[in-house]
Amino acid sequence: MKKTFFAFGLMACFCASAAFAVSAGTVATDSVSRGSASYAANGTTTNTVNRGYQGLANAYVQNQRNTYYMVTQPDVDSACREKIYNCLAEYCGDVTVVPGQRTNRCQYATESELYNYALLCLQKDTSVLLPQYNTNTKTGTTGMNTAARLCPPYVQQEVMSYLSMANMADELSKSHSDLCLQRRQELEAAMACHSVALAYGNETTSMLTTQLTDACGAGVPGGSAEMVTRFANAGNVGANVWGWAEKILNLDMNQKGEDWQMAVDSVLASYTNRMNLACGDNLQINTASASTSDSSQPSTLQTVAALATGVAFPNTAPNVENPYENQSLYMDVTTMSEVYDYNAAYQLVQAAMSNSATTQNAFLTTAQLSSMQNAYIRGTKVFIIRDSARCYIIPVQTMTTQETNLIAQMFASCISK
């Protein structure tokens, strides 16, 4: 009987040991186990660790998310550029070369207008700018990591970039427009008539008109009867008293008045300006013609007056030949940095004229400074200062009325004080 109880005791101990061993294995805290169990007062069981490799999987997912954000939004500048561009595109329309795709609201928008709107647009954007740095932003909308907080310093740079892109898109769409092609043909016809007018200017009116009609008349692509009339009458409209008196003394009403070549150049300059406005180009034609007669010789009127009064007119021109006689009336200069107003352009030219060519300048190179100073010495009277979007007319010497009119027509789109 005692042996029986001893056998049952050994079996009980063995079963208890096995049970305790299995139970200990099920509640181990190893990361690859089923998880440890804690017993609450009500008898329910709660897992305190992730099951299996869940912790490693979560770390992998977080690493993938961080990698994605770092690739798609690597820095504040790139994220803000997208935010600001979306604001401007919402206000103006996307930048495109297709005519009519942008709204007319921004066709003549100023930099200040776009700058103010972009700031107002960003103030409403309190979303997370960089999701990979999302600390303290899940529960709040006004944290440090928002577009409204980080992006305002980038507005000025992006507005200028947007204006530059919009300007280039406008120029590209203009250069392919029907109006641009029409103006190009018109300018080609005007250049033909310009050559004819200079060649036949002193011929009879009928012969000049005939030659102009053949060169740029109504039957020529781009030509018209109005163009023929403008070139034929160049130098006659508004002629001064001395010019008419000289014609009467010569008994030849077909001859042109004084500075008639400058008048012909002005007509061509007007057609050049029409083409530039239609195509967004910057074509410039140096057409400042010299006088056909020697200015040192007295005119017919002066000769008649001298014979009548017995007093000879002195020779006002020097006998020494001017080595800079063909120096251009104006000089076009493109700056390296933006020039935002006329006063800045004026001060830039004054500094270029007064400082040494080797003086450090943020707008002009040493070669440009040297060329401007040499041009001024040789007789250039006007400097055309250009940046990426604007141009300014800065006179440095007194111009005649004809020269002023010529510059005004050739650079009608430039700013003059």
Coordinates of C-alpha atoms in Angstrom, one line a residue:
M1 CA 0.0 0.0 0.0
K2 CA 2.9 2.4 0.9
K3 CA 4.5 1.6 -2.4
T4 CA 1.3 2.6 -4.2
F5 CA 1.1 6.0 -2.5
F6 CA 4.8 6.6 -3.3
A7 CA 4.2 5.9 -7.0
F8 CA 1.2 8.2 -7.1
G9 CA 3.3 10.9 -5.4
L10 CA 6.1 10.6 -7.9
M11 CA 3.7 10.9 -10.8
A12 CA 2.1 14.0 -9.2
C13 CA 5.4 15.7 -8.7
F14 CA 6.4 14.9 -12.3
C15 CA 3.1 16.3 -13.7
A16 CA 3.4 19.4 -11.6
S17 CA 7.0 20.0 -12.7
A18 CA 5.9 19.5 -16.4
A19 CA 3.0 21.9 -15.9
F20 CA 5.2 24.5 -14.3
A21 CA 7.7 24.1 -17.2
V22 CA 5.0 24.7 -19.9
S23 CA 3.5 27.6 -18.0
A24 CA 6.9 29.2 -17.7
G25 CA 7.5 28.9 -21.4
T26 CA 4.3 30.6 -22.3
V27 CA 4.8 33.7 -20.3
A28 CA 8.5 34.3 -21.1
T29 CA 9.4 37.9 -22.0
D30 CA 11.5 37.0 -25.0
S31 CA 10.8 39.2 -28.1
V32 CA 10.1 36.1 -30.2
S33 CA 7.7 34.5 -27.7
R34 CA 4.0 34.7 -27.6
G35 CA 4.3 37.4 -24.9
S36 CA 4.1 37.6 -21.2
A37 CA 0.7 37.7 -19.4
S38 CA -0.4 39.7 -16.4
Y39 CA -3.5 38.7 -14.5
A40 CA -5.8 41.5 -13.5
A41 CA -8.1 41.4 -10.5
N42 CA -11.0 40.4 -12.7
G43 CA -9.1 37.5 -14.1
T44 CA -8.4 38.9 -17.6
T45 CA -5.1 38.6 -19.3
T46 CA -3.2 41.6 -20.9
N47 CA -0.1 41.3 -23.2
T48 CA 2.6 43.7 -22.3
V49 CA 4.9 43.2 -25.3
N50 CA 4.4 42.9 -29.1
R51 CA 3.9 39.4 -30.5
G52 CA 6.6 37.9 -32.5
Y53 CA 8.8 40.3 -34.6
Q54 CA 6.2 43.2 -34.4
G55 CA 8.7 45.6 -32.8
L56 CA 11.2 45.1 -35.6
A57 CA 8.4 45.4 -38.2
N58 CA 7.3 48.7 -36.7
A59 CA 10.9 50.0 -36.8
Y60 CA 11.2 49.0 -40.5
V61 CA 7.9 50.8 -41.3
Q62 CA 9.1 54.0 -39.6
N63 CA 12.4 53.8 -41.4
Q64 CA 10.7 53.5 -44.7
R65 CA 8.4 56.4 -43.9
N66 CA 11.4 58.6 -42.9
T67 CA 13.3 57.6 -46.1
Y68 CA 10.2 58.5 -48.2
Y69 CA 9.9 61.9 -46.7
M70 CA 13.6 62.6 -46.9
V71 CA 13.6 61.8 -50.6
T72 CA 10.4 63.6 -51.5
Q73 CA 10.9 66.6 -49.2
P74 CA 14.6 66.9 -48.5
D75 CA 14.7 70.4 -47.0
V76 CA 12.6 73.4 -46.0
D77 CA 13.5 75.3 -49.2
S78 CA 12.0 72.7 -51.5
A79 CA 8.9 72.2 -49.4
C80 CA 8.3 76.0 -49.2
R81 CA 8.9 76.4 -52.9
E82 CA 6.0 74.0 -53.6
K83 CA 3.8 75.8 -51.1
I84 CA 4.5 79.2 -52.5
Y85 CA 4.1 78.2 -56.1
N86 CA 0.8 76.6 -55.3
C87 CA -0.4 79.9 -53.8
L88 CA 0.7 81.9 -56.8
A89 CA -0.8 79.3 -59.2
E90 CA -4.1 79.5 -57.4
Y91 CA -4.1 83.3 -57.7
C92 CA -2.7 83.7 -61.2
G93 CA -3.0 80.3 -62.9
D94 CA -0.2 77.9 -63.7
V95 CA 2.8 79.1 -65.7
T96 CA 2.4 77.7 -69.3
V97 CA 3.2 78.7 -72.8
V98 CA -0.3 78.1 -74.0
P99 CA -2.0 81.5 -74.7
G100 CA -4.9 82.2 -72.4
Q101 CA -4.2 79.6 -69.8
R102 CA -3.2 82.2 -67.1
T103 CA -5.9 84.4 -65.7
N104 CA -5.9 88.1 -66.7
R105 CA -5.6 89.1 -63.0
C106 CA -1.8 88.6 -63.2
Q107 CA -1.2 89.8 -66.7
Y108 CA -0.1 93.2 -65.3
A109 CA 0.4 92.2 -61.7
T110 CA 3.2 93.9 -59.8
E111 CA 5.8 92.2 -57.6
S112 CA 4.3 93.8 -54.5
E113 CA 0.8 92.4 -55.3
L114 CA 2.1 88.8 -55.7
Y115 CA 4.3 89.2 -52.6
N116 CA 1.4 90.3 -50.4
Y117 CA -1.0 87.6 -51.7
A118 CA 1.6 84.8 -51.2
L119 CA 2.1 86.0 -47.6
L120 CA -1.6 86.0 -46.9
C121 CA -1.9 82.5 -48.5
L122 CA 0.8 81.1 -46.3
Q123 CA -0.7 82.5 -43.1
K124 CA -3.7 80.2 -43.6
D125 CA -1.5 77.2 -44.2
T126 CA -0.9 75.7 -40.7
S127 CA -0.3 72.2 -42.0
V128 CA 2.8 70.2 -41.2
L129 CA 5.6 71.3 -43.6
L130 CA 8.0 68.4 -43.1
P131 CA 6.2 65.2 -41.9
Q132 CA 9.4 63.5 -41.0
Y133 CA 9.8 66.0 -38.2
N134 CA 6.3 65.7 -36.8
T135 CA 7.0 66.1 -33.1
N136 CA 4.3 67.9 -31.3
T137 CA 2.3 68.5 -34.5
K138 CA -0.2 65.7 -34.4
T139 CA -2.4 67.3 -31.8
G140 CA -1.7 70.9 -32.5
T141 CA -2.0 73.0 -35.7
T142 CA 0.1 76.0 -34.8
G143 CA 3.4 74.3 -34.0
M144 CA 6.9 75.1 -35.2
N145 CA 6.8 72.8 -38.1
T146 CA 4.3 74.6 -40.3
A147 CA 4.3 76.4 -43.6
A148 CA 3.1 79.6 -42.0
R149 CA 6.0 79.5 -39.6
L150 CA 8.9 78.5 -41.9
C151 CA 8.0 79.7 -45.4
P152 CA 7.7 83.6 -45.3
P153 CA 11.5 84.1 -45.7
Y154 CA 11.4 82.3 -49.1
V155 CA 8.5 84.4 -50.5
Q156 CA 10.6 87.1 -52.2
Q157 CA 12.9 84.6 -53.9
E158 CA 10.0 82.5 -55.2
V159 CA 7.9 85.5 -56.4
M160 CA 10.9 86.7 -58.5
S161 CA 11.3 83.1 -59.8
Y162 CA 7.6 83.0 -60.7
L163 CA 7.7 86.4 -62.5
S164 CA 10.8 85.3 -64.4
M165 CA 9.1 82.0 -65.5
A166 CA 5.9 83.9 -66.4
N167 CA 7.8 86.4 -68.4
M168 CA 9.7 83.8 -70.4
A169 CA 6.4 81.9 -71.0
D170 CA 4.8 85.1 -72.3
E171 CA 7.7 85.8 -74.6
L172 CA 7.6 82.3 -76.0
S173 CA 3.8 82.4 -76.6
K174 CA 4.2 85.9 -78.2
S175 CA 6.9 84.7 -80.6
H176 CA 4.6 82.0 -81.9
S177 CA 1.5 84.2 -82.2
D178 CA -0.2 85.3 -85.4
L179 CA 0.3 88.9 -84.5
C180 CA 4.1 88.4 -84.1
L181 CA 4.4 86.8 -87.5
Q182 CA 2.4 89.7 -89.0
R183 CA 4.6 92.3 -87.4
R184 CA 7.8 90.5 -88.6
Q185 CA 6.6 90.7 -92.2
E186 CA 5.7 94.3 -91.6
L187 CA 9.2 95.1 -90.4
E188 CA 10.7 93.3 -93.3
A189 CA 8.7 95.5 -95.7
A190 CA 9.6 98.6 -93.7
M191 CA 13.3 97.8 -93.9
A192 CA 13.0 97.5 -97.7
C193 CA 11.2 100.9 -97.8
H194 CA 13.8 102.4 -95.5
S195 CA 16.6 101.5 -98.0
V196 CA 14.6 102.8 -100.9
A197 CA 13.7 106.1 -99.1
L198 CA 17.4 106.8 -98.4
A199 CA 18.4 106.0 -102.0
Y200 CA 15.6 108.0 -103.7
G201 CA 15.0 110.7 -101.1
N202 CA 16.0 113.6 -103.4
E203 CA 14.2 112.3 -106.4
T204 CA 10.8 113.5 -107.5
T205 CA 7.8 112.7 -105.4
S206 CA 6.2 110.5 -108.1
M207 CA 9.4 108.5 -108.6
L208 CA 10.0 108.0 -104.8
T209 CA 6.4 106.9 -104.4
T210 CA 6.6 104.4 -107.2
Q211 CA 9.8 102.9 -105.9
L212 CA 8.3 102.7 -102.4
T213 CA 5.2 101.0 -103.7
D214 CA 7.2 98.4 -105.4
A215 CA 9.2 97.8 -102.2
C216 CA 6.5 97.9 -99.5
G217 CA 3.2 98.6 -101.2
A218 CA -0.1 96.9 -100.6
G219 CA 0.8 93.9 -102.7
V220 CA 4.0 93.1 -100.8
P221 CA 3.7 90.8 -97.7
G222 CA 3.6 93.1 -94.7
G223 CA 3.4 96.2 -96.8
S224 CA 0.6 98.7 -97.0
A225 CA -0.3 102.1 -98.6
E226 CA 0.1 103.7 -95.2
M227 CA 3.7 102.5 -95.0
V228 CA 4.4 104.0 -98.4
T229 CA 2.9 107.3 -97.4
R230 CA 4.9 107.5 -94.1
F231 CA 8.2 106.9 -95.8
A232 CA 7.4 109.2 -98.7
N233 CA 6.5 112.1 -96.4
A234 CA 9.4 111.6 -94.0
G235 CA 11.3 114.8 -93.7
N236 CA 8.4 116.9 -95.1
V237 CA 5.9 116.8 -92.2
G238 CA 6.7 119.5 -89.7
A239 CA 9.7 120.8 -91.7
N240 CA 11.2 124.0 -90.2
V241 CA 11.1 127.4 -91.8
W242 CA 14.7 127.3 -93.0
G243 CA 14.0 124.0 -94.8
W244 CA 11.0 125.3 -96.7
A245 CA 12.8 128.6 -97.5
E246 CA 15.8 126.6 -98.9
K247 CA 13.4 124.6 -101.1
I248 CA 11.8 127.7 -102.4
L249 CA 15.1 129.2 -103.2
N250 CA 16.1 126.1 -105.0
L251 CA 12.7 126.0 -106.8
D252 CA 12.6 122.2 -106.1
M253 CA 9.8 121.2 -103.8
N254 CA 10.7 117.5 -104.1
Q255 CA 13.9 117.8 -102.1
K256 CA 13.8 116.8 -98.4
G257 CA 14.3 119.2 -95.6
E258 CA 17.2 119.1 -93.1
D259 CA 17.6 115.9 -91.1
W260 CA 15.2 114.0 -93.4
Q261 CA 17.3 110.9 -93.0
M262 CA 16.7 111.0 -89.2
A263 CA 13.0 111.2 -90.0
V264 CA 13.2 108.1 -92.2
D265 CA 15.1 106.3 -89.4
S266 CA 12.3 107.3 -87.0
V267 CA 9.7 105.7 -89.2
L268 CA 11.7 102.5 -89.3
A269 CA 12.2 102.6 -85.5
S270 CA 8.4 102.8 -85.0
Y271 CA 7.9 99.6 -87.0
T272 CA 10.8 97.9 -85.1
N273 CA 9.1 98.9 -81.8
R274 CA 5.7 97.5 -83.0
M275 CA 7.4 94.1 -83.7
N276 CA 9.2 94.1 -80.4
L277 CA 6.0 94.7 -78.5
A278 CA 4.1 92.0 -80.4
C279 CA 6.9 89.4 -80.3
G280 CA 8.5 90.1 -76.9
D281 CA 11.8 90.6 -78.7
N282 CA 14.5 93.2 -78.2
L283 CA 15.6 93.9 -81.8
Q284 CA 17.6 97.1 -82.2
I285 CA 18.6 98.8 -85.4
N286 CA 21.3 101.4 -85.4
T287 CA 20.0 103.8 -88.1
A288 CA 21.3 107.1 -87.0
S289 CA 22.3 108.5 -90.4
A290 CA 24.8 111.2 -91.0
S291 CA 23.8 114.3 -92.8
T292 CA 23.9 114.0 -96.6
S293 CA 25.6 117.4 -97.0
D294 CA 28.9 118.6 -95.4
S295 CA 27.9 120.6 -92.4
S296 CA 31.0 122.8 -92.8
Q297 CA 29.6 124.2 -96.1
P298 CA 27.0 127.0 -96.0
S299 CA 23.4 126.1 -97.1
T300 CA 21.7 127.7 -100.1
L301 CA 19.8 130.1 -97.8
Q302 CA 23.0 131.2 -96.1
T303 CA 24.7 131.8 -99.4
V304 CA 21.8 134.0 -100.7
A305 CA 21.7 135.9 -97.4
A306 CA 25.4 136.5 -97.5
L307 CA 25.1 137.9 -101.1
A308 CA 22.3 140.1 -100.0
T309 CA 23.9 141.5 -96.9
G310 CA 27.6 141.3 -97.9
V311 CA 28.4 139.4 -94.7
A312 CA 29.8 135.9 -95.0
F313 CA 28.8 133.1 -92.6
P314 CA 31.8 131.7 -90.7
N315 CA 32.7 128.1 -91.0
T316 CA 31.5 126.6 -87.7
A317 CA 32.8 123.1 -88.1
P318 CA 36.5 122.4 -87.3
N319 CA 38.8 121.5 -90.1
V320 CA 40.1 118.5 -88.2
E321 CA 38.2 115.3 -89.1
N322 CA 36.3 113.9 -86.1
P323 CA 37.6 110.4 -85.5
Y324 CA 34.3 109.6 -83.5
E325 CA 31.9 110.8 -86.1
N326 CA 30.1 107.5 -86.4
Q327 CA 29.8 106.9 -82.7
S328 CA 26.4 105.5 -81.8
L329 CA 23.9 107.8 -80.2
Y330 CA 23.1 105.2 -77.5
M331 CA 24.7 102.2 -75.8
D332 CA 22.8 99.2 -74.5
V333 CA 24.0 97.8 -71.2
T334 CA 22.7 94.6 -69.5
T335 CA 23.3 94.4 -65.7
M336 CA 24.3 91.3 -63.7
S337 CA 21.7 92.1 -61.0
E338 CA 18.2 93.4 -60.9
V339 CA 17.6 97.2 -61.1
Y340 CA 14.2 97.8 -59.6
D341 CA 13.6 101.6 -60.2
Y342 CA 14.7 104.5 -62.3
N343 CA 16.7 106.2 -59.5
A344 CA 18.8 103.1 -59.0
A345 CA 19.5 102.9 -62.7
Y346 CA 20.5 106.7 -62.8
Q347 CA 22.8 106.3 -59.8
L348 CA 24.4 103.2 -61.5
V349 CA 25.2 105.2 -64.6
Q350 CA 26.5 108.2 -62.6
A351 CA 28.8 105.8 -60.6
A352 CA 30.0 104.2 -63.9
M353 CA 30.9 107.6 -65.3
S354 CA 32.7 108.8 -62.1
N355 CA 34.5 105.7 -60.7
S356 CA 37.4 103.9 -62.1
A357 CA 36.7 100.9 -64.4
T358 CA 38.4 98.6 -61.9
T359 CA 36.1 99.6 -59.1
Q360 CA 34.2 96.7 -57.7
N361 CA 30.6 96.8 -58.9
A362 CA 27.7 94.4 -58.2
F363 CA 25.9 95.4 -61.4
L364 CA 28.5 95.9 -64.1
T365 CA 31.7 94.2 -65.1
T366 CA 35.0 96.0 -65.6
A367 CA 34.7 95.6 -69.4
Q368 CA 31.2 97.2 -69.3
L369 CA 32.4 100.1 -67.2
S370 CA 35.4 100.7 -69.5
S371 CA 33.1 100.5 -72.6
M372 CA 30.6 103.0 -71.1
Q373 CA 33.3 105.5 -70.2
N374 CA 34.9 105.3 -73.7
A375 CA 31.5 105.6 -75.3
Y376 CA 30.8 108.7 -73.2
I377 CA 34.1 110.3 -74.2
R378 CA 33.4 109.6 -77.9
G379 CA 29.9 111.2 -77.8
T380 CA 27.3 108.6 -76.7
K381 CA 24.4 110.6 -75.2
V382 CA 22.2 107.9 -73.8
F383 CA 22.7 104.6 -71.9
I384 CA 19.9 101.9 -72.0
I385 CA 20.2 100.0 -68.7
R386 CA 18.5 96.6 -68.8
D387 CA 18.0 93.8 -66.3
S388 CA 16.0 90.6 -66.7
A389 CA 12.6 92.3 -66.8
R390 CA 13.0 96.1 -67.1
C391 CA 14.9 98.7 -69.1
Y392 CA 15.7 102.4 -68.4
I393 CA 16.6 105.4 -70.6
I394 CA 19.4 107.3 -68.8
P395 CA 20.7 110.4 -70.8
V396 CA 24.2 111.7 -70.0
Q397 CA 24.3 114.5 -72.5
T398 CA 21.9 117.0 -73.9
M399 CA 20.1 115.7 -77.0
T400 CA 18.5 117.4 -79.9
T401 CA 14.8 117.2 -80.5
Q402 CA 15.3 114.7 -83.3
E403 CA 17.5 112.5 -81.2
T404 CA 15.1 112.6 -78.3
N405 CA 12.2 111.5 -80.6
L406 CA 14.3 108.7 -82.1
I407 CA 15.2 107.3 -78.7
A408 CA 11.7 107.6 -77.5
Q409 CA 10.3 105.7 -80.5
M410 CA 13.0 103.0 -80.5
F411 CA 12.7 102.3 -76.8
A412 CA 9.1 103.1 -76.1
S413 CA 8.8 100.2 -73.7
C414 CA 11.6 101.5 -71.5
I415 CA 11.2 103.7 -68.5
S416 CA 12.2 107.3 -68.8
K417 CA 12.0 109.9 -66.1

